[in-house]
Short mmCIF file of C-alpha atoms in Angstrom, two decimals:
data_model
loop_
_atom_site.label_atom_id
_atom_site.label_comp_id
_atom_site.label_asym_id
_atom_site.label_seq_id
_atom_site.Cartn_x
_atom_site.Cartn_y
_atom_site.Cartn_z
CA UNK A 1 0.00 0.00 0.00
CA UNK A 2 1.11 3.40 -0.72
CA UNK A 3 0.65 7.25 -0.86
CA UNK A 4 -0.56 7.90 -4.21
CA UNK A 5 0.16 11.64 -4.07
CA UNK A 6 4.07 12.45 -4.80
CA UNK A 7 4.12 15.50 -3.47
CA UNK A 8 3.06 13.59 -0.14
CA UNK A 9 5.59 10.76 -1.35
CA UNK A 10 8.43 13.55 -1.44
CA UNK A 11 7.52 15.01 1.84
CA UNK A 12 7.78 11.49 3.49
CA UNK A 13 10.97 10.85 1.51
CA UNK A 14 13.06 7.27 1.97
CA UNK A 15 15.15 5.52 4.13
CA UNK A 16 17.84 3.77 2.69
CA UNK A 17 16.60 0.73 2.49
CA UNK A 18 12.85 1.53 1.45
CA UNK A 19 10.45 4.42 1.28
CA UNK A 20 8.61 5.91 4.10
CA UNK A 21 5.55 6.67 1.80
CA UNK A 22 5.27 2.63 0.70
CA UNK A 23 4.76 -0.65 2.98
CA UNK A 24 4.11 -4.23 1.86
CA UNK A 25 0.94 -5.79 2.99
CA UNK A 26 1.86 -9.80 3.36
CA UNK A 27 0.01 -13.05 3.70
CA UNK A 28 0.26 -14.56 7.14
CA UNK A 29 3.15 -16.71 7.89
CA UNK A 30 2.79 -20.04 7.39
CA UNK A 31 3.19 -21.94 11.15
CA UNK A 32 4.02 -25.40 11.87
CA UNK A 33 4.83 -26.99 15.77
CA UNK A 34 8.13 -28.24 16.60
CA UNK A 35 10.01 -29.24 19.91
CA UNK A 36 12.58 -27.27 21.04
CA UNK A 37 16.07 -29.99 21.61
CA UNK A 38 18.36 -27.16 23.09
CA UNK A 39 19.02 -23.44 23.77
CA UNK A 40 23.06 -22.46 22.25
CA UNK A 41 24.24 -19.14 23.10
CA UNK A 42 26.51 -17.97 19.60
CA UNK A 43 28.62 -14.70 19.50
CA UNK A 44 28.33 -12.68 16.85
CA UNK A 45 31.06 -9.66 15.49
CA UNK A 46 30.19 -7.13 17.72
CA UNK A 47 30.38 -9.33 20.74
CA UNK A 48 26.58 -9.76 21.34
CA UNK A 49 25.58 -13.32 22.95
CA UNK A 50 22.41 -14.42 21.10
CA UNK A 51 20.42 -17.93 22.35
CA UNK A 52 19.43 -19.82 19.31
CA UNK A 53 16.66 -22.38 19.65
CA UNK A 54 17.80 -25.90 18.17
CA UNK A 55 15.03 -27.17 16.85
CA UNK A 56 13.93 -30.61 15.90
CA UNK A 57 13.78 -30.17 12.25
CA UNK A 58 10.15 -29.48 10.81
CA UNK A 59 9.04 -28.04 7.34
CA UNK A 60 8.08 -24.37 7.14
CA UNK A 61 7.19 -22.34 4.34
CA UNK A 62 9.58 -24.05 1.47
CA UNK A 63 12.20 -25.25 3.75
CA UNK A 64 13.42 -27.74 6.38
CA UNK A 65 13.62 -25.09 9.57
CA UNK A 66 16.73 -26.61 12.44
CA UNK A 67 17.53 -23.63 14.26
CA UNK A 68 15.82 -20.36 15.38
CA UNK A 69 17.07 -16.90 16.77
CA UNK A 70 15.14 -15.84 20.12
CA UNK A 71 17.41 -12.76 19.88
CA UNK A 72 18.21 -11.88 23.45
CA UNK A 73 17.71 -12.66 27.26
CA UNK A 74 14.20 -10.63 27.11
CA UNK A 75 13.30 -12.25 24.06
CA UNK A 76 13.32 -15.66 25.32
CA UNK A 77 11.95 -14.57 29.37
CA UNK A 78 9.18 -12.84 27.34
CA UNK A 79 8.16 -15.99 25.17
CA UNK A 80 9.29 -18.28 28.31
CA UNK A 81 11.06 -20.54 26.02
CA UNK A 82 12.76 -23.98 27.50
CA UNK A 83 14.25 -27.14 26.03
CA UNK A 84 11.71 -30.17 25.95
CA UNK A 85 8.94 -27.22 24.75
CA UNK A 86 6.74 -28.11 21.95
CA UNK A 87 6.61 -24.38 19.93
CA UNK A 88 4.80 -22.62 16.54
CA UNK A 89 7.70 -21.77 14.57
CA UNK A 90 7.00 -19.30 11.31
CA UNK A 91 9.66 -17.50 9.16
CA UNK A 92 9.47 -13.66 9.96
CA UNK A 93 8.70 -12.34 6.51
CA UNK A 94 9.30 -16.09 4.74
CA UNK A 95 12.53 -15.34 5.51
CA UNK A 96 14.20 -16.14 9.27
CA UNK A 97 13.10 -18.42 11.67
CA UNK A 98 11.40 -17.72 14.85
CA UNK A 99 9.72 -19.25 17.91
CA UNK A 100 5.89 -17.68 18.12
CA UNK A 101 5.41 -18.77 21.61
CA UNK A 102 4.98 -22.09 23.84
CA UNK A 103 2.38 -24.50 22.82
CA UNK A 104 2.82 -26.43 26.23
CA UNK A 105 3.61 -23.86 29.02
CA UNK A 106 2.08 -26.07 31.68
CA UNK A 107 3.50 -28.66 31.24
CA UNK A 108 4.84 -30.30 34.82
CA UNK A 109 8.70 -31.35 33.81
CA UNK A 110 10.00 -28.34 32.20
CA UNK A 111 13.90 -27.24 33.68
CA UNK A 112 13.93 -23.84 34.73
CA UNK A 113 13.85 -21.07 32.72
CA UNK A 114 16.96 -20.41 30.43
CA UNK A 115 19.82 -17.85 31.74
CA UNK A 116 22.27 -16.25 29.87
CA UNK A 117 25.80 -17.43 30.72
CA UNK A 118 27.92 -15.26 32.72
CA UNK A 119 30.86 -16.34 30.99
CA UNK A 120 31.22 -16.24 26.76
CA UNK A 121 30.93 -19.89 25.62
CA UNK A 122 33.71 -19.27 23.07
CA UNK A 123 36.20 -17.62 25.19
CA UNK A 124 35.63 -17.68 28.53
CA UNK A 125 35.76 -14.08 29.03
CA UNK A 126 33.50 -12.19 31.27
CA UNK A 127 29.56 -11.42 30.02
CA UNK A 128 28.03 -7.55 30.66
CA UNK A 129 25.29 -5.55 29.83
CA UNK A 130 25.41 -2.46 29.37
CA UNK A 131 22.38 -0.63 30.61
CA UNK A 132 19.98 0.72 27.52
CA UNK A 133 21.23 -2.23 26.01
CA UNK A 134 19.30 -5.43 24.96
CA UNK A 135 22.41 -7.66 24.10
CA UNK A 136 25.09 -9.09 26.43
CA UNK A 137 28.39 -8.95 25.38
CA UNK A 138 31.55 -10.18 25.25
CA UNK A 139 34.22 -7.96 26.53
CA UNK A 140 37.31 -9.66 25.06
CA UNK A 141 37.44 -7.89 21.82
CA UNK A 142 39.93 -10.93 20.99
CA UNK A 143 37.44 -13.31 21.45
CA UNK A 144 37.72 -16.11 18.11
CA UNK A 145 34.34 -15.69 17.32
CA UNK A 146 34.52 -11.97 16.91
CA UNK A 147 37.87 -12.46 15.16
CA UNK A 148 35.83 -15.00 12.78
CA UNK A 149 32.88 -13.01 12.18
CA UNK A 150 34.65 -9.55 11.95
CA UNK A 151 37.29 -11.09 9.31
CA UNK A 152 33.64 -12.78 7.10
CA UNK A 153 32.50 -9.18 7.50
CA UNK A 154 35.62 -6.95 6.03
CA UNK A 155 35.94 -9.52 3.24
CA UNK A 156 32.24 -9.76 2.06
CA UNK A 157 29.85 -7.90 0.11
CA UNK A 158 29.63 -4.33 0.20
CA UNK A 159 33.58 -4.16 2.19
CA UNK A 160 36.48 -5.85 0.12
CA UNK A 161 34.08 -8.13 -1.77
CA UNK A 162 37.11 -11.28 -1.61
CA UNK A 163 35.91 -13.68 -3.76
CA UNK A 164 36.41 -16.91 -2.38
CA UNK A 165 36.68 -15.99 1.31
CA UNK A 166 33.88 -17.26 3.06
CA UNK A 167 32.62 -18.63 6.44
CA UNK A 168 34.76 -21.97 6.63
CA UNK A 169 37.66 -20.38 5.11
CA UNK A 170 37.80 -17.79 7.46
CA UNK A 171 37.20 -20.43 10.77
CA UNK A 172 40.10 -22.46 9.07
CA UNK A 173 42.67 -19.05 8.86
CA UNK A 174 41.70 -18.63 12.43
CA UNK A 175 41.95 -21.97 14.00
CA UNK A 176 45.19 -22.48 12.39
CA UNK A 177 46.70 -19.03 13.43
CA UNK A 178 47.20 -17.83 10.14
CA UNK A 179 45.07 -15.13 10.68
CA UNK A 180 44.84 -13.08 13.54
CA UNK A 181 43.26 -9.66 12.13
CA UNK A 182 41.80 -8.46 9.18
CA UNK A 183 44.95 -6.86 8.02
CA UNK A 184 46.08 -10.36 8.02
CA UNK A 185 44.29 -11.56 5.12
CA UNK A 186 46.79 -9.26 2.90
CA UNK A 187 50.09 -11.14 3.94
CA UNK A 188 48.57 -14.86 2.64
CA UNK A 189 49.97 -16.52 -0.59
CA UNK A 190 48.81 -19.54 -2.45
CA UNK A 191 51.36 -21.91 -0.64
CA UNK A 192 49.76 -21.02 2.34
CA UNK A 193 46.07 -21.29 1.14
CA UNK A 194 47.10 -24.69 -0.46
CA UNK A 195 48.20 -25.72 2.78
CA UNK A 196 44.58 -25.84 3.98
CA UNK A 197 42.87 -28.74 4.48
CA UNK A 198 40.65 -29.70 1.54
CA UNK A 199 42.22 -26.49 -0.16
CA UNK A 200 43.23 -27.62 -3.51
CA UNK A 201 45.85 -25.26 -5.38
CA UNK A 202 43.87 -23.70 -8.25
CA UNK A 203 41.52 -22.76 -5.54
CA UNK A 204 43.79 -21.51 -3.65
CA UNK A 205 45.59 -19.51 -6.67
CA UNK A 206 42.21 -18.14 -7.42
CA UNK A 207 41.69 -16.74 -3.63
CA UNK A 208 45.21 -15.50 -3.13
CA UNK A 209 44.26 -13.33 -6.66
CA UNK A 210 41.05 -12.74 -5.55
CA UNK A 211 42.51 -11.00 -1.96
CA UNK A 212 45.53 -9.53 -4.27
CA UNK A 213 43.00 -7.61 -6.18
CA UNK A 214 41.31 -6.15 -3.34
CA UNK A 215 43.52 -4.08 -2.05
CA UNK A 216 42.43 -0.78 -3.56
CA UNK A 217 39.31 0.15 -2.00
CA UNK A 218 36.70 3.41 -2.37
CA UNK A 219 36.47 4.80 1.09
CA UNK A 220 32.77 4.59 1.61
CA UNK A 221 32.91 0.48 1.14
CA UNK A 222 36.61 0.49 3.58
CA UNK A 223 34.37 2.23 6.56
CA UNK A 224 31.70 -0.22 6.25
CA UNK A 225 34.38 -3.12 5.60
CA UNK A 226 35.88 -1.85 9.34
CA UNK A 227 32.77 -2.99 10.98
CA UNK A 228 32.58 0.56 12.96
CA UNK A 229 29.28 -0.13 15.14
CA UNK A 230 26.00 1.37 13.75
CA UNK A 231 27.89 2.31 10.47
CA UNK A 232 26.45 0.34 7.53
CA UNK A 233 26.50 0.91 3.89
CA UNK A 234 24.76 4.15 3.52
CA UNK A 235 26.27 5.95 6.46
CA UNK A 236 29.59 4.89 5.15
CA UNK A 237 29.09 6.64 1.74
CA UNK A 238 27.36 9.51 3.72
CA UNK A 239 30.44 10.36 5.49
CA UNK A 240 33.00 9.19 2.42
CA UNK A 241 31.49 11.94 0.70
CA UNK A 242 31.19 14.60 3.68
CA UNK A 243 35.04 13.81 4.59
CA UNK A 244 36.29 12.68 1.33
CA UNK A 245 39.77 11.22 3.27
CA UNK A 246 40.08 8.68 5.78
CA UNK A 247 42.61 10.94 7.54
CA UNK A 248 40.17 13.66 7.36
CA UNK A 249 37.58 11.36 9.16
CA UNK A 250 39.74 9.60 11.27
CA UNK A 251 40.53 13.08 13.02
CA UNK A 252 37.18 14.85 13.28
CA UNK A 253 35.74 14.78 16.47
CA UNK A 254 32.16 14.00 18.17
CA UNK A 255 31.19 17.95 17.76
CA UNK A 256 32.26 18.12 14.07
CA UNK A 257 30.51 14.51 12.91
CA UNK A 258 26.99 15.41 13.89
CA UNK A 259 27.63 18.14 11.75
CA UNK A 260 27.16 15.88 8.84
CA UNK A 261 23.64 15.11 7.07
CA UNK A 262 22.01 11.85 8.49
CA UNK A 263 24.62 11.33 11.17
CA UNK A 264 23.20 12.14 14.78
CA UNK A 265 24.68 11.93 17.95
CA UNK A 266 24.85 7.62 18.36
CA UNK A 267 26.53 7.32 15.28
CA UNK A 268 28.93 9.85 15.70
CA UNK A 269 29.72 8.73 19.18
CA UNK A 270 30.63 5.43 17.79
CA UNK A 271 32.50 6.91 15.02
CA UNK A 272 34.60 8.87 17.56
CA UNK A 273 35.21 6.24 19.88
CA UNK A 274 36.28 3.56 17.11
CA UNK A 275 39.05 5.60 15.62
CA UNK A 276 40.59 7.15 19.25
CA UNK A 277 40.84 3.24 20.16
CA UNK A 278 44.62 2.84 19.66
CA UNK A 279 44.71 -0.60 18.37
CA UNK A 280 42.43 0.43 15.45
CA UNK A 281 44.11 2.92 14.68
CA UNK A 282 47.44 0.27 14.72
CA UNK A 283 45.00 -2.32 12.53
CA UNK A 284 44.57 0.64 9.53
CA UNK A 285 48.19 1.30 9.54
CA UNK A 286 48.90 -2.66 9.09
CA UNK A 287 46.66 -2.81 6.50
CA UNK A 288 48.20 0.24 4.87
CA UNK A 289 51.88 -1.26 5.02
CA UNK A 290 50.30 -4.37 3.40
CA UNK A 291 49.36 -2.78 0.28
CA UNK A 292 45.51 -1.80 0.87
CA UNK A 293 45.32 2.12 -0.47
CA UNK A 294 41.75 3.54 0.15
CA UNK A 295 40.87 5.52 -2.22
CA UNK A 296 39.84 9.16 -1.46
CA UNK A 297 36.32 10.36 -2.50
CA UNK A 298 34.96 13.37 -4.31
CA UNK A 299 34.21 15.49 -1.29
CA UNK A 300 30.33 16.87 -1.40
CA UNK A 301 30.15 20.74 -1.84
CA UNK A 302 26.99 20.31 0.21
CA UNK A 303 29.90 19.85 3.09
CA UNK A 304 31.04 23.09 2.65
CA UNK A 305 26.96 24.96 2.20
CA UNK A 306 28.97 25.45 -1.74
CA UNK A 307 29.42 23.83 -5.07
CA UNK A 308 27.42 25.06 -8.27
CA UNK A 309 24.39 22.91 -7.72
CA UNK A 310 23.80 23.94 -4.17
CA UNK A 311 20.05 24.41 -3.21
CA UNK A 312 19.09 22.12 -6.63
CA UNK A 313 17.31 19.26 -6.43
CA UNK A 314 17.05 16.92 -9.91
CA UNK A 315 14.91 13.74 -10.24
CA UNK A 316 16.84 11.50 -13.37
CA UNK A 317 14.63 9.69 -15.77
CA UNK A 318 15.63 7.79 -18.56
CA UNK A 319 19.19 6.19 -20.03
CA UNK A 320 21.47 8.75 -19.86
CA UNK A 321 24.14 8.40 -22.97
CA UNK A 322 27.58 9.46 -21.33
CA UNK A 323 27.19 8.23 -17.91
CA UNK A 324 24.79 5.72 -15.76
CA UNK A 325 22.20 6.85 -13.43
CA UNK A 326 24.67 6.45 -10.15
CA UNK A 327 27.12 8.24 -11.89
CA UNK A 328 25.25 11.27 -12.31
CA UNK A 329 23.47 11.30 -8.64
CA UNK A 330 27.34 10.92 -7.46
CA UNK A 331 28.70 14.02 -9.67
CA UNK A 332 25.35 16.07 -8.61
CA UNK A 333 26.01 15.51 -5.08
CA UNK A 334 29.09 16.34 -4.63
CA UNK A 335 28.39 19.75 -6.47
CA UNK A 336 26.18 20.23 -3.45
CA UNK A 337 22.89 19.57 -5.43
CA UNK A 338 20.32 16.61 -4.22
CA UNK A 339 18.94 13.86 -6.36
CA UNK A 340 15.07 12.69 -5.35
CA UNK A 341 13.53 9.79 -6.70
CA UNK A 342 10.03 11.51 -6.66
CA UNK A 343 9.19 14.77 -9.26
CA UNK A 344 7.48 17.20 -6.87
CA UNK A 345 6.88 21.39 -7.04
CA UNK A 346 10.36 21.48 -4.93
CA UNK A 347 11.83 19.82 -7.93
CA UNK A 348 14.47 22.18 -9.72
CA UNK A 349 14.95 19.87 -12.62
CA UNK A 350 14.08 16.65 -14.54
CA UNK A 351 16.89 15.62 -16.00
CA UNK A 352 15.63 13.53 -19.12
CA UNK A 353 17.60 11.06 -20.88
CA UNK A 354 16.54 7.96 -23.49
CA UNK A 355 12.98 6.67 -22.89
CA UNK A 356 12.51 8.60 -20.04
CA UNK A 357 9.13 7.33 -17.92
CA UNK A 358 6.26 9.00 -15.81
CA UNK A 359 8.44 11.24 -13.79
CA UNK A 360 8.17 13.29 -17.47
CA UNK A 361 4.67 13.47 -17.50
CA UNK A 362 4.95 14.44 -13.74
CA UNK A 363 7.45 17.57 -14.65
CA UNK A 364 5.27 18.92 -17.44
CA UNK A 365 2.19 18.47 -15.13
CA UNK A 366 3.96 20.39 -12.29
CA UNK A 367 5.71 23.26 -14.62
CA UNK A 368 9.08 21.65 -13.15
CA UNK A 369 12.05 22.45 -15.58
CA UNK A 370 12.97 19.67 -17.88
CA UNK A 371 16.86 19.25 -19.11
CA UNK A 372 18.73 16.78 -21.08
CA UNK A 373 22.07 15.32 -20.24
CA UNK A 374 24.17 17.91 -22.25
CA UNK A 375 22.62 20.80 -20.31
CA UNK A 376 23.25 18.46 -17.27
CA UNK A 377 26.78 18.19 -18.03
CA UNK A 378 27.08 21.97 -18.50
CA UNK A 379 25.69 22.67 -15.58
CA UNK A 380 28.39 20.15 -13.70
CA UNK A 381 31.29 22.21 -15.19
CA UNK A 382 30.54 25.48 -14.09
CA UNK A 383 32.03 26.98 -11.83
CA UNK A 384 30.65 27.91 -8.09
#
């Protein structure tokens, strides 16, 4: 269901995930009963402890369902999950696994109600809460299972993008001390890879390459690829293009980040904090003497209240010839102009390229200025 009118759709605006102006309307999930075998407690990149619910396997939805996240301590107090329950499992948007509550709550042999450990399972390290906080934690930042899923993180999708370097890889560079760090990952060679177990040595050729090749890296995608808490994909461009240097960034302080568009006082906290912590600071610099070189980014005028296209906003419609879509937003916004995905009457311009769709009709209808990508390219060159 959505808001038909765009002007009201451009006044809501969009997240960056999904507009604010849209929401799906789904079919109920589909619910079968299972018992619950056991409650594990796994630790995830940040630290966080989160009980999964092992589950004896039963078909949901499409697919054979084994394990479900009851997310934290209040979580599973609130739904008063134990082992031995019999439970209505469903997967939250057909996608992920959870326990809808207890079927059997009365039941007269159920153990006592789960606790989370006090100790991390993986480490041994000492458990704490932080108050505002949902999620325990681990407080040994050292802790292998933060090493594992920290390392998975910085070489995914989105960060380095290693092809190659998955899940098993990464808890066999690990376990065998190989890897220690993300910086790490730069000093392996195929001899080393080969050494693996079940690691033949074209694969391991291929991954060496594959890590090789990934050593120049746009800013934006190296600060999500750090794992900086509360800093994902978006926010990492956001700043990339508000800083346009890592060194720029990695000195600004609390007062100066909440400056920046989008960024409010949580995120710049945990900016702050990450890159005063010493040993992050160390990490950068060994990835830097390993050959990584992150690649400045065209700061955004808009940083500076200047740049030609300050105050503009342009909606794109249609193949542009020279350049794609992305391209242009990128060039427009860091001329200080704004790119909307709606044609409203605070649209400055429709920039119109090859079969360009309703968001023409939607200019003419409105009066809004309609330019082609020549005039858009002019207006790019002037000067501020």
């Amino acid at each position: 269901m959505k808001v038909d009118a765009t002007e009201s759709q451009a006044a809501l605006g969009a997240t960056s995930k999904s507009p604010r102006w849209a929401v799906a309307w789904k079919f109920p999930a589909v619910q079968e009963a299972t018992t619950v075998l056991e409650i594990l407690v796994s630790v995830g990149r940040t630290g966080a402890l989160t009980p999964v619910a092992v589950l004896e396997p039963v078909f949901v939805g499409g697919v054979t369902v084994s394990r479900a996240s009851l997310h934290n301590a209040d979580e599973v107090a609130r739904k008063d999950v134990r082992p031995g329950d019999r439970v209505l499992v469903q997967r939250a948007g057909d996608v992920i696994p959870e326990v809808v509550k207890v079927l059997d709550p009365e039941r007269p042999d159920r153990p006592p109600a789960f606790v989370m450990p006090e100790a991390c399972p993986e480490c041994g390290s000492r458990v704490e809460r932080l108050a505002g906080e949902a999620a325990h934690r681990c407080v040994n930042a050292s802790c292998p299972a933060q090493v594992k899923e920290t390392i998975r993180h910085f070489a995914g999708k989105g960060a380095f993008d290693m092809d190659g370097v998955g899940e098993k890889l990464v808890s066999q560079l690990v376990d065998t001390g190989l890897v220690t760090d993300a910086a790490d990952l730069f000093a392996l060679s195929a001899p080393d890879l080969a050494a693996l177990e079940r690691k033949a040595e074209k694969s391991a050729g291929n991954i060496a390459a594959a890590i090789s090749g990934a050593r120049r890296i746009p800013l934006s995608r190296f600060l999500y690829a750090l794992g900086i808490r509360n800093v994902g994909e978006h926010v990492g461009a956001v700043l990339a293009r508000h800083f346009g240097s890592l060194g720029a960034l990695m000195n600004a302080e609390t007062a100066l980040l909440t400056e920046v568009p989008e960024v409010g006082p949580v995120v710049a906290e945990s900016v702050a904090v990450f890159f005063r912590h010493p040993e992050n600071r160390r990490l950068i610099e060994k990835m830097r003497e390993r050959g990584v070189v992150v690649e400045d980014e065209v700061r955004s005028a808009a940083s500076d209240g200047a740049g030609q296209l300050s105050g503009k906003t342009f909606v794109l419609t249609g193949t542009l010839a020279g350049m794609s879509r992305d391209e242009a937003k990128k060039k427009i916004e860091a001329a200080g102009g704004k790119v909307s995905g709606s044609v409203s009457k605070k649209t400055s311009f429709v920039v119109a390229g090859e079969d360009p769709g309703s968001k023409l009709d939607k200019a003419r209808e409105l009066g809004v200025t309609v330019i082609d990508e020549a005039r858009l390219v002019g207006m790019l060159e002037e000067k501020a």
